[in-house]
CSV table of C-alpha atoms and ligand atoms in Angstrom, one decimal:
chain,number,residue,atom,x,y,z
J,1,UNK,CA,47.4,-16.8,0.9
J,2,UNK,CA,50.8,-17.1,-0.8
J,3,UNK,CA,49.5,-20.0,-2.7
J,4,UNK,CA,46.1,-18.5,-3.5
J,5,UNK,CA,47.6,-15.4,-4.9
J,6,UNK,CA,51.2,-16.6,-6.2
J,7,UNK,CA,50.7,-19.8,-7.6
J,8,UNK,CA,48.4,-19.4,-10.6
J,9,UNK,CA,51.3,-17.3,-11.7
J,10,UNK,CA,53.3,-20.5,-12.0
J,11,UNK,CA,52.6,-21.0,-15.7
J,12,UNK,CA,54.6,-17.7,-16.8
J,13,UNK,CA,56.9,-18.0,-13.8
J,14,UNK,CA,58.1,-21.3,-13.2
J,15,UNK,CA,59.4,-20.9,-9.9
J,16,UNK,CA,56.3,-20.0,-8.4
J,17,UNK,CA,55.3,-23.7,-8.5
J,18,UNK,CA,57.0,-24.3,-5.1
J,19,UNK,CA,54.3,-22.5,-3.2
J,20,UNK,CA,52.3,-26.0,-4.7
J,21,UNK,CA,54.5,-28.2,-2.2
J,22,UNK,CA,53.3,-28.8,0.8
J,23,UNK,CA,56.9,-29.6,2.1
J,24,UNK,CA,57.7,-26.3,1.4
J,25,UNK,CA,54.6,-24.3,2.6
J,26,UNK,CA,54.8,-26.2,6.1
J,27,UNK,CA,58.2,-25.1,6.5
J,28,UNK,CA,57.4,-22.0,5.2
J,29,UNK,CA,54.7,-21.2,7.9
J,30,UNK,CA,56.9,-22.9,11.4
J,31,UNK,CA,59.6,-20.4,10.0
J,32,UNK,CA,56.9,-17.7,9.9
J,33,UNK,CA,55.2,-18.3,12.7
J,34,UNK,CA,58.9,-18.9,15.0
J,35,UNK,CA,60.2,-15.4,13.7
J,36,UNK,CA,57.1,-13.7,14.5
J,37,UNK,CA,57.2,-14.8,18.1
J,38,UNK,CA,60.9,-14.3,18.4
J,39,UNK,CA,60.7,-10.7,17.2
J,40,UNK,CA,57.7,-9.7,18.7
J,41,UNK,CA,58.2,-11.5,22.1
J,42,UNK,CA,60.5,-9.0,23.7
J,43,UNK,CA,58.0,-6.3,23.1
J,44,UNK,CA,54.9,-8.2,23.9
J,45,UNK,CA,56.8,-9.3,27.3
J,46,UNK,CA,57.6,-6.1,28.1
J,47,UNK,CA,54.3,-4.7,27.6
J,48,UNK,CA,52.5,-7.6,29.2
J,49,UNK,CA,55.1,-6.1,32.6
J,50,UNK,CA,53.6,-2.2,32.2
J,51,UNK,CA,50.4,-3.7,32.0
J,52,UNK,CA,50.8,-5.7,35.1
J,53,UNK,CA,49.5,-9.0,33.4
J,54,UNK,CA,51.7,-11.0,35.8
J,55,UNK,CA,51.1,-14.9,37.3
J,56,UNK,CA,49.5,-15.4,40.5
J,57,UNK,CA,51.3,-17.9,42.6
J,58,UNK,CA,49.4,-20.5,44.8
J,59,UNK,CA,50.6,-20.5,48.2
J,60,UNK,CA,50.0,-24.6,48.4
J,61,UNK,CA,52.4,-25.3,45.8
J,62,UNK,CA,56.3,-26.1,46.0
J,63,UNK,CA,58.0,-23.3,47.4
J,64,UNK,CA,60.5,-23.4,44.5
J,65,UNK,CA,57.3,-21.6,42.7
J,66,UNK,CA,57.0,-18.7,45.3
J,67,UNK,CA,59.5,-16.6,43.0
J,68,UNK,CA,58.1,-16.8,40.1
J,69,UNK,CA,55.1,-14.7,41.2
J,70,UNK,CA,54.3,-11.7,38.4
J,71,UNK,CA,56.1,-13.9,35.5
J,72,UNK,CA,54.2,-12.3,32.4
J,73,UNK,CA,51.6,-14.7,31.5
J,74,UNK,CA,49.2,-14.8,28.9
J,75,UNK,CA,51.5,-16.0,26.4
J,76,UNK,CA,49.3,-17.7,24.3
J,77,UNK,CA,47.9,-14.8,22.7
J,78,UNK,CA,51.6,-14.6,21.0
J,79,UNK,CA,50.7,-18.1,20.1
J,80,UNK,CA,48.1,-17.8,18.6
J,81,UNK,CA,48.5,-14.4,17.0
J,82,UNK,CA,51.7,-16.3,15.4
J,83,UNK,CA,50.0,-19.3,14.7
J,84,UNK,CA,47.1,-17.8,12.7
J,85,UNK,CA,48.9,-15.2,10.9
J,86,UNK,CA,51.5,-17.7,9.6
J,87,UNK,CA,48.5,-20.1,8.6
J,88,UNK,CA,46.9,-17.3,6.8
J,89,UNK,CA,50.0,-16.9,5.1
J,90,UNK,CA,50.7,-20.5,3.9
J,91,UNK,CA,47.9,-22.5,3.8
J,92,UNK,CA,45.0,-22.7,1.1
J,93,UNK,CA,42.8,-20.5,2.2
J,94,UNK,CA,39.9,-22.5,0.1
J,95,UNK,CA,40.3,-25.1,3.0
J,96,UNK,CA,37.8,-25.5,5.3
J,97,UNK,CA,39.8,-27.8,7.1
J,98,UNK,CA,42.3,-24.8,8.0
J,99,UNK,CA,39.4,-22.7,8.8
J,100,UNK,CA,38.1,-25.1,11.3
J,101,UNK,CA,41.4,-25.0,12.9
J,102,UNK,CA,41.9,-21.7,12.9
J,103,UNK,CA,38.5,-21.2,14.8
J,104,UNK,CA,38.5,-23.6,17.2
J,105,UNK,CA,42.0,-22.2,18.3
J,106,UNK,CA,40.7,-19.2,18.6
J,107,UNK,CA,37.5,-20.5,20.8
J,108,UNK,CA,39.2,-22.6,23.2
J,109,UNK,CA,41.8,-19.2,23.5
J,110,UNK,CA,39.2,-17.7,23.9
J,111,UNK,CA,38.1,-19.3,26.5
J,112,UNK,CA,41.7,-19.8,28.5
J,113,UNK,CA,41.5,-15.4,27.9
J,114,UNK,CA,38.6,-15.6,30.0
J,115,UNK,CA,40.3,-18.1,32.4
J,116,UNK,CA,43.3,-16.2,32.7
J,117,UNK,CA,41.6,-12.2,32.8
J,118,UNK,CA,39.6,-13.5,36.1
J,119,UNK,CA,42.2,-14.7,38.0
J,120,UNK,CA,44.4,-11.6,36.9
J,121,UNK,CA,41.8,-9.2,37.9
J,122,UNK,CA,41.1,-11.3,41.0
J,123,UNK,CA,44.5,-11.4,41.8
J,124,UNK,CA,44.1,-15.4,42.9
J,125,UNK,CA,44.7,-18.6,41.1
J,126,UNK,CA,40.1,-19.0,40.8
J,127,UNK,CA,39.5,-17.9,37.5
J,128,UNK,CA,36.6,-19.8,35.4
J,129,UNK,CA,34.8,-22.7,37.7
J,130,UNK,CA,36.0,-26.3,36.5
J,131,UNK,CA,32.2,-26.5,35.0
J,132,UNK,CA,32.2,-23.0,33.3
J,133,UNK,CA,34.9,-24.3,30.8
J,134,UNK,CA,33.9,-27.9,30.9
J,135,UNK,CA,30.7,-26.7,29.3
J,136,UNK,CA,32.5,-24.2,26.5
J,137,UNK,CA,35.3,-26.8,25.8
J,138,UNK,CA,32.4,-29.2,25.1
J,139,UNK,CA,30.7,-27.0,23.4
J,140,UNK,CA,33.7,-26.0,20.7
J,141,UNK,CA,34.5,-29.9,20.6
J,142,UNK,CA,30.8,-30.7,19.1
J,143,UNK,CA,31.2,-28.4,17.0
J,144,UNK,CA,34.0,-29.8,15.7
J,145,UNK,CA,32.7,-33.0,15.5
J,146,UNK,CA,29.3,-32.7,13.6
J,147,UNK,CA,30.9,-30.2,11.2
J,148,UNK,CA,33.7,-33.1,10.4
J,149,UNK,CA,30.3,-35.7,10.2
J,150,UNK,CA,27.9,-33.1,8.6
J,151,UNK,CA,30.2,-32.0,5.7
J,152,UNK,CA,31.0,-35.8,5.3
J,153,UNK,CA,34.6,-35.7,5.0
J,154,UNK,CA,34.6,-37.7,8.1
J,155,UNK,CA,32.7,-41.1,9.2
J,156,UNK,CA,32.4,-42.5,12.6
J,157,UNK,CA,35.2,-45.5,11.4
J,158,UNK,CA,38.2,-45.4,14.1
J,159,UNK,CA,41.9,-46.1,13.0
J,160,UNK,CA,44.0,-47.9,15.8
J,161,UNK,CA,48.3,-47.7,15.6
J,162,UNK,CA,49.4,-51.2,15.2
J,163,UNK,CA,46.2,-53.2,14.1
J,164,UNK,CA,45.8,-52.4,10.5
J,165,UNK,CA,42.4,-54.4,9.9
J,166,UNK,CA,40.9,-53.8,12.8
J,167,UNK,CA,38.1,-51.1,11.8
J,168,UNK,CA,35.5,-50.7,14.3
J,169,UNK,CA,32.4,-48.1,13.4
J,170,UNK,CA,31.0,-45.8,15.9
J,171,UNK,CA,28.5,-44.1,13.5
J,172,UNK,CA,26.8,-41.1,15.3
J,173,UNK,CA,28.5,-42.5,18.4
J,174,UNK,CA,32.0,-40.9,16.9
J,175,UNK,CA,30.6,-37.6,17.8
J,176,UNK,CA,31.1,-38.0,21.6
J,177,UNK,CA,34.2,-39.4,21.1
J,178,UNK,CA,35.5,-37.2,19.4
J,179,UNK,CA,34.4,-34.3,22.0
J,180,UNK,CA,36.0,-36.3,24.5
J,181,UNK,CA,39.6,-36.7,22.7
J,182,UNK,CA,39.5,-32.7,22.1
J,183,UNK,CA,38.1,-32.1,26.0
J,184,UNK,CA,40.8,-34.7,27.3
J,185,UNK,CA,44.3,-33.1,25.3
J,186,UNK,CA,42.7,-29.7,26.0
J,187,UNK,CA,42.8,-30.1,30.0
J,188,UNK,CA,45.7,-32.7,29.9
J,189,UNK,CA,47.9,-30.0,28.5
J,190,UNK,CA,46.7,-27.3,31.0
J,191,UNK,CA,47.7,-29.8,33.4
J,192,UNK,CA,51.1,-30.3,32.2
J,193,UNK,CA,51.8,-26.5,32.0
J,194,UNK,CA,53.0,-26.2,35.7
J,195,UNK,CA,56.9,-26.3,34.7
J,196,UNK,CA,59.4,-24.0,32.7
J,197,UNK,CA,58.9,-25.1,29.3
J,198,UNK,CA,57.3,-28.5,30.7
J,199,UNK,CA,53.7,-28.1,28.1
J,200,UNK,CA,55.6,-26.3,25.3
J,201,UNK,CA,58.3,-28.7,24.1
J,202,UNK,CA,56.0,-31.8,24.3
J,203,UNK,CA,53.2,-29.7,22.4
J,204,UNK,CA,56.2,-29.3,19.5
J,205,UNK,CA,56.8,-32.8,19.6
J,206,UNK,CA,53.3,-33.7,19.3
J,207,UNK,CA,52.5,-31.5,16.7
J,208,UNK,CA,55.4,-32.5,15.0
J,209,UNK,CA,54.3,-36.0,14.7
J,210,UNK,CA,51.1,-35.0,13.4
J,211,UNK,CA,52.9,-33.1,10.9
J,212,UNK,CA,54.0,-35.7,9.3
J,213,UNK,CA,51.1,-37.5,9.7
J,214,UNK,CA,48.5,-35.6,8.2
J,215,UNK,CA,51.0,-35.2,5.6
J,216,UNK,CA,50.4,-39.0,4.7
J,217,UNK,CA,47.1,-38.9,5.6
J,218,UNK,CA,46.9,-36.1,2.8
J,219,UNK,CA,48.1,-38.4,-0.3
J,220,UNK,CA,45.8,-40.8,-1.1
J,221,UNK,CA,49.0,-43.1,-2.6
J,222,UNK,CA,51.4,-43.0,1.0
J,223,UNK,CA,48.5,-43.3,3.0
J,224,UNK,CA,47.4,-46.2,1.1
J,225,UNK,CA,51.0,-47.5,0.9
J,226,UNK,CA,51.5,-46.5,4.9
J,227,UNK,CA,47.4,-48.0,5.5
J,228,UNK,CA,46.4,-45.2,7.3
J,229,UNK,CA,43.1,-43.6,6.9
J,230,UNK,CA,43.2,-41.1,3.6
J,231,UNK,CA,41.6,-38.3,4.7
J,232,UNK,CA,41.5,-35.2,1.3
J,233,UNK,CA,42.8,-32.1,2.5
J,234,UNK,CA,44.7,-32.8,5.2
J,235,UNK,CA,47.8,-31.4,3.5
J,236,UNK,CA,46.9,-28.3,4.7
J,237,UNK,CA,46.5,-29.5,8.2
J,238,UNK,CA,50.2,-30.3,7.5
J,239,UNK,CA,51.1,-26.3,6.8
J,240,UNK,CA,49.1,-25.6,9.9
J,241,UNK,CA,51.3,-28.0,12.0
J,242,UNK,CA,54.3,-26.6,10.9
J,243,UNK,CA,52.5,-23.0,12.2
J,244,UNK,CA,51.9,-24.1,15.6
J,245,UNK,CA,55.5,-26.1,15.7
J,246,UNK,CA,57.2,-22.5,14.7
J,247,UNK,CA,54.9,-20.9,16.9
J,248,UNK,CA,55.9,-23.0,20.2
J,249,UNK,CA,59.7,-22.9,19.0
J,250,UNK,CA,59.9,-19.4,19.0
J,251,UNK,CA,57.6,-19.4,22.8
J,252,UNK,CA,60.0,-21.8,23.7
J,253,UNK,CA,62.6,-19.4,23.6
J,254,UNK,CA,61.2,-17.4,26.1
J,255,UNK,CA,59.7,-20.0,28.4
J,256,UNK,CA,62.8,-21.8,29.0
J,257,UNK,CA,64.3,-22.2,32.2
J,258,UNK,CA,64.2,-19.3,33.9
J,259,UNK,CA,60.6,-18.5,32.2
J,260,UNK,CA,60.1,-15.0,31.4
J,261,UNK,CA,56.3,-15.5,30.2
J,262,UNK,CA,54.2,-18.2,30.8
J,263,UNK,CA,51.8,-19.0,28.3
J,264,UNK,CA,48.5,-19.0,30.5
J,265,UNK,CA,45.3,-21.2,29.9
J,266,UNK,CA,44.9,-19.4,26.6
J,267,UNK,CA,47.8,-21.2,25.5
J,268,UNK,CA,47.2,-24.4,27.1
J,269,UNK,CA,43.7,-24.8,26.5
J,270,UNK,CA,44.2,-23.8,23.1
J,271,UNK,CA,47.2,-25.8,21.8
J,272,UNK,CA,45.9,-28.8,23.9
J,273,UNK,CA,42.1,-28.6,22.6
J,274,UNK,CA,43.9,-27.8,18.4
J,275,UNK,CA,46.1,-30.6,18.8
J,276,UNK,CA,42.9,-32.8,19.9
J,277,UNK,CA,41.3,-31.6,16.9
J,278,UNK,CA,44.2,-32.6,14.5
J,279,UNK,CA,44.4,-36.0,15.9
J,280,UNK,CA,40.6,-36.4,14.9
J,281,UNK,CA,40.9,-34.7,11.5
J,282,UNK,CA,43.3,-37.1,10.6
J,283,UNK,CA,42.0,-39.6,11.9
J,284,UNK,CA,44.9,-40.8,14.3
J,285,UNK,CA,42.9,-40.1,17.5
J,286,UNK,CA,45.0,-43.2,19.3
J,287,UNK,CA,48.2,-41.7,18.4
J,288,UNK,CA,47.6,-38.8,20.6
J,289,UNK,CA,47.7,-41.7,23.6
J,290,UNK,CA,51.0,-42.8,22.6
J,291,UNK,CA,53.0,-39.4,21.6
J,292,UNK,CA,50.9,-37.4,23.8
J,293,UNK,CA,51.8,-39.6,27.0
J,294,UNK,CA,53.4,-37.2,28.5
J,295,UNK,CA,50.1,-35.5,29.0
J,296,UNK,CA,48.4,-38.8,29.2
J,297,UNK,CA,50.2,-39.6,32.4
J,298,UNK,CA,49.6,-35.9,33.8
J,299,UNK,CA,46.1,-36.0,34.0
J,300,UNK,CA,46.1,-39.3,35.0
J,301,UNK,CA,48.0,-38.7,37.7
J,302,UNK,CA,45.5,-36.0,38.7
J,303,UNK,CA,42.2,-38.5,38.5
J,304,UNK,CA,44.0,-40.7,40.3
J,305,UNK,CA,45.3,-38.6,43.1
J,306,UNK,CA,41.9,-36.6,43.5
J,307,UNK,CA,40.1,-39.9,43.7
J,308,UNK,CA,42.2,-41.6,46.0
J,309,UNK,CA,42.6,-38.3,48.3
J,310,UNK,CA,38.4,-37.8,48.4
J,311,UNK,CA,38.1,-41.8,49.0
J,312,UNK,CA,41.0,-42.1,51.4
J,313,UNK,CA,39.7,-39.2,53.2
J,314,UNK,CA,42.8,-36.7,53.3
J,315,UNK,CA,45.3,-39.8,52.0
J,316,UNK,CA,47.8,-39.1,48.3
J,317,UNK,CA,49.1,-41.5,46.3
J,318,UNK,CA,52.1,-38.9,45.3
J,319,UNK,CA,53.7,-36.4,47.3
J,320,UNK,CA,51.3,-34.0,44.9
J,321,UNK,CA,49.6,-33.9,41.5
J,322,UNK,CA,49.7,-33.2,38.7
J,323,UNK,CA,52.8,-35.8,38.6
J,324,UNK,CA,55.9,-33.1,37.9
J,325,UNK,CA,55.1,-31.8,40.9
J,326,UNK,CA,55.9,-35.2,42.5
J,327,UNK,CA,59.3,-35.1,41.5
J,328,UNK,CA,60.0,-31.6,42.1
J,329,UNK,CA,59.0,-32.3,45.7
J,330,UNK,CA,61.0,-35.6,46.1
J,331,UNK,CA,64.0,-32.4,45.4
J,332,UNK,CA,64.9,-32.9,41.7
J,333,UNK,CA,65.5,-29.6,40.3
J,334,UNK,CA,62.9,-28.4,37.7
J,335,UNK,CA,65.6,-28.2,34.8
J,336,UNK,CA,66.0,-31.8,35.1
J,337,UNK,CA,62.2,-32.4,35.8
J,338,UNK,CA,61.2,-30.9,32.5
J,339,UNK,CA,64.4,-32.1,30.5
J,340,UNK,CA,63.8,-35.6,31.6
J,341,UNK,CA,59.6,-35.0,30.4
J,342,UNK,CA,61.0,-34.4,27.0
J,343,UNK,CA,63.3,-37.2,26.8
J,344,UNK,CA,60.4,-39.1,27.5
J,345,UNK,CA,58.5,-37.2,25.2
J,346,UNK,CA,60.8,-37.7,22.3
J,347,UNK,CA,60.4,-41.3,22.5
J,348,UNK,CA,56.9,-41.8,22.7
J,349,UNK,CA,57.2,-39.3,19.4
J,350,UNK,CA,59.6,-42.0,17.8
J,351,UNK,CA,57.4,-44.6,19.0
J,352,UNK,CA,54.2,-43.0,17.2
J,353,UNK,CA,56.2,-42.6,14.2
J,354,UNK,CA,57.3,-46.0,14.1
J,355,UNK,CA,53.1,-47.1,14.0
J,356,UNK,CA,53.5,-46.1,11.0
J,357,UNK,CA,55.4,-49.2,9.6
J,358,UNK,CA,54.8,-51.5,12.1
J,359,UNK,CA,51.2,-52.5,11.3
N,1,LIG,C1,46.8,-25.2,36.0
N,1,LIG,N1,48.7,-24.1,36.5
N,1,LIG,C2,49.9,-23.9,37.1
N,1,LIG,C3,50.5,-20.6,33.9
N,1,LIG,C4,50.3,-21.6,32.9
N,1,LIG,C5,42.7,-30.7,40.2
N,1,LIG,C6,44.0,-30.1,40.3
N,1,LIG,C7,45.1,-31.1,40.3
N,1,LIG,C8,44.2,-29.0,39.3
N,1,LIG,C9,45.5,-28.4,39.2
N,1,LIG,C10,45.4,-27.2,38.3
N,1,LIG,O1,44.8,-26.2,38.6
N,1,LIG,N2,46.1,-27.3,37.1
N,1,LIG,C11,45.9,-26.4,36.0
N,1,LIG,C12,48.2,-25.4,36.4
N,1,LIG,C13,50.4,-22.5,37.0
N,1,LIG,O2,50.6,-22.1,35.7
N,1,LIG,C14,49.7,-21.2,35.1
N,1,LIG,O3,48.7,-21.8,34.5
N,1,LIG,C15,48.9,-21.9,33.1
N,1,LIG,C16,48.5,-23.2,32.6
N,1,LIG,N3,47.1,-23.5,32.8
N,1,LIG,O4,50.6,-21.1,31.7
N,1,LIG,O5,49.9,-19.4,33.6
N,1,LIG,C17,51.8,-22.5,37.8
N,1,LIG,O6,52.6,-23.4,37.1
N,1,LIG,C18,54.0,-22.8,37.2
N,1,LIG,N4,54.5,-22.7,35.8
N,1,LIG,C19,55.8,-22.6,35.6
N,1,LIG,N5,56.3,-22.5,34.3
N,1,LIG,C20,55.5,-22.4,33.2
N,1,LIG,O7,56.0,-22.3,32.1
N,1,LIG,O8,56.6,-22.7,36.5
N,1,LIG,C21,53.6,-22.6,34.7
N,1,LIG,C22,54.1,-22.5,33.4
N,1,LIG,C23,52.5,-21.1,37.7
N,1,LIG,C24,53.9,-21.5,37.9
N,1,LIG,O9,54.2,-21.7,39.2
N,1,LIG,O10,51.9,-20.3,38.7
N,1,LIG,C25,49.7,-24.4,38.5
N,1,LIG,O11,50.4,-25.4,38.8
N,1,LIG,O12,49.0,-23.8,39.2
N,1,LIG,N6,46.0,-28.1,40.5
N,1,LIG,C26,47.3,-28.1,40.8
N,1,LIG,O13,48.1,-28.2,39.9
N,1,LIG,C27,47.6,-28.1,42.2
N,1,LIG,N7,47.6,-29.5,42.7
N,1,LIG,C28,46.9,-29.9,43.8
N,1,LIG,O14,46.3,-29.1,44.5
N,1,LIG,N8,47.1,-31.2,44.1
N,1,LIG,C29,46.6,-31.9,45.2
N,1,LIG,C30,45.4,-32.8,44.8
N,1,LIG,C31,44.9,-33.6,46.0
N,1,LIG,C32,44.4,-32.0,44.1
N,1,LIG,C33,47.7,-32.8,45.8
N,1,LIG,O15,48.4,-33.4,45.0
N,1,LIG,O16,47.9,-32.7,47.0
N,1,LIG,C34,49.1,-27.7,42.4
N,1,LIG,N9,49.4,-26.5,41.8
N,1,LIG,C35,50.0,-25.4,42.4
N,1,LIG,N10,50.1,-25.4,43.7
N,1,LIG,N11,50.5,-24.4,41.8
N,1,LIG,C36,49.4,-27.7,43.9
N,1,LIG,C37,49.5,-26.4,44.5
């Protein structure tokens, strides 16, 4: 909005040109978007308390968990408000990019609201059936994908990190792989979100990455430089990065160790599905394998677990799944769980980064 309204002033007042970079926008909108949440969280927590919008605690679970039952939760809708005010704020509105984003962050809240509102009301940890959301998610995901191949700023061409010529196209084909990317980092972060801060400071290294990312992917001379895929008006995907990395800083705050909200399946869902729609955007779908990992590896560990426990009849593979659970159960303490997650994290980030030259 700033630039739409601001910068065709920029011939009589010079300074105005800055709302042109896209540097300055991006931080512009995580600065936005972490103040909001940092201002408005105590409020919103408190409120979310009176209102008795508190977690429900599975009684299978580690026992470490039993005292955290009636955390606030629902978080997400901080999120999100933060996240789409601060886009509205820095971004081009003209894009439709953005607007894709904006809506399909919304949707997949939408559904996680729905999620989250069942088991609240319930007062158990059934909300949605796993094929109830399977069926929305997938629906929001195609969406997504023939609007990308409709509007033809997309083509069914995939990019791989590390093998520069290697080009394969999936024509029409690209649609249900692209539904399954979004599906996939939308579950595999609801997955992760079982620990104090475990989803949230992955999701800010993750979108980080893609920050820069679709900041190259943006100018047609670094991504041709960098030989990565140039995809036109993903600059603005770069200010909406920053939003959701602002956004997660500022939740971040408040889900740290010892949580005093939880961000719920709206948050989750969302961030996981949004991210899964940046990576195909800009066309770095594979690079959600390597600096998601962290969320790779959780749901992994939950298909295999599952799998072996129905084949097995009753046998696990770990001491339980989704993986952090594991480890909290083998007695590490859940500080050191989630710190150690984001170490790992951090370098799978650097490792995505470094794709980026090492072609
Ligand atoms: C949701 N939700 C957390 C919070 C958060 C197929 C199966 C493996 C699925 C899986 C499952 O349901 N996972 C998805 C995980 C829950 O957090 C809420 O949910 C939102 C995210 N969706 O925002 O609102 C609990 O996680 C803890 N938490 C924190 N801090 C946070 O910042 O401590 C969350 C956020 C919260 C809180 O305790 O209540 C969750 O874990 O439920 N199922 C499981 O994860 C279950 N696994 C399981 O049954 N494994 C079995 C195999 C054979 C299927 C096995 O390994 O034996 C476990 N989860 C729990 N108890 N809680 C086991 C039992």
């Amino acid at each position: 909005m700033f630039y739409n309204l601001l910068y065709p002033f920029h011939t009589d007042l010079s300074w105005l040109n800055v709302f042109r970079y896209i540097t300055f926008r991006s931080i512009g909108g995580a600065v936005t978007a972490f103040l909001i949440v940092v201002i408005i969280g105590p409020r919103f927590i408190a409120w979310l308390q009176r209102k008795q919008i508190g977690q429900v605690i599975r009684d299978d679970g580690p026992e470490t968990h039993f005292s955290k039952k009636g955390v606030p939760t629902m978080g997400g809708v901080l999120i999100l408000f933060a996240m789409t005010a601060s886009t509205l704020l820095w971004t081009d509105l003209r894009s439709s990019l953005v607007w894709l984003l904006i809506g399909i962050s919304l949707f997949f809240g939408a559904i996680g609201s729905a999620d989250d509102i069942k088991k609240i009301r319930k007062g158990n940890s059934r909300g949605l059936s796993a094929r109830e959301k399977l069926i929305l998610q997938v629906l929001g995901a195609t969406v997504v994908g023939v609007f990308l191949l409709v509007t033809k700023s997309h083509d069914g061409i995939l990019s791989f990190p590390f093998f520069k010529t290697f080009h394969p196209d999936l024509g029409w084909w690209y649609l249900p792989f692209a539904v399954l990317v979004i599906v996939g980092a939308s579950n595999a972060v609801n997955l992760t979100d079982g620990l104090d801060g475990l989803a949230t400071g992955p999701i800010v290294i993750t979108a980080s990455t893609y920050l820069i990312f679709s900041y190259v992917a943006g100018n047609a001379v670094v991504a041709s430089y960098l030989q990565i895929p140039f995809v036109p008006g993903a600059g603005e995907v770069t200010v909406f990065c920053g939003a959701i990395v602002g956004a997660c800083l500022g939740f971040l705050w408040f889900n740290c160790y010892p949580a005093e909200i939880f961000m719920g399946d709206v948050g989750s869902l969302s961030l996981g599905g949004t991210l899964g729609v940046v990576s195909v955007i800009t066309k770095q779908e594979f690079l959600l394998v390597i600096v998601g990992g962290i969320f790779v590896m959780e749901a992994v560990s939950v298909i295999l677990q599952v799998g072996y426990f129905k084949m097995s009849g009753g046998k696990r593979i770990f001491l339980m799944a989704p993986f952090h659970h594991h480890f909290e159960k083998k007695g590490w303490l859940e500080t050191k769980v989630v710190v150690r997650f984001w170490i790992v994290s951090i370098i799978l980030g650097l490792m995505a980064l470094a794709t980026l030259k090492l072609r």
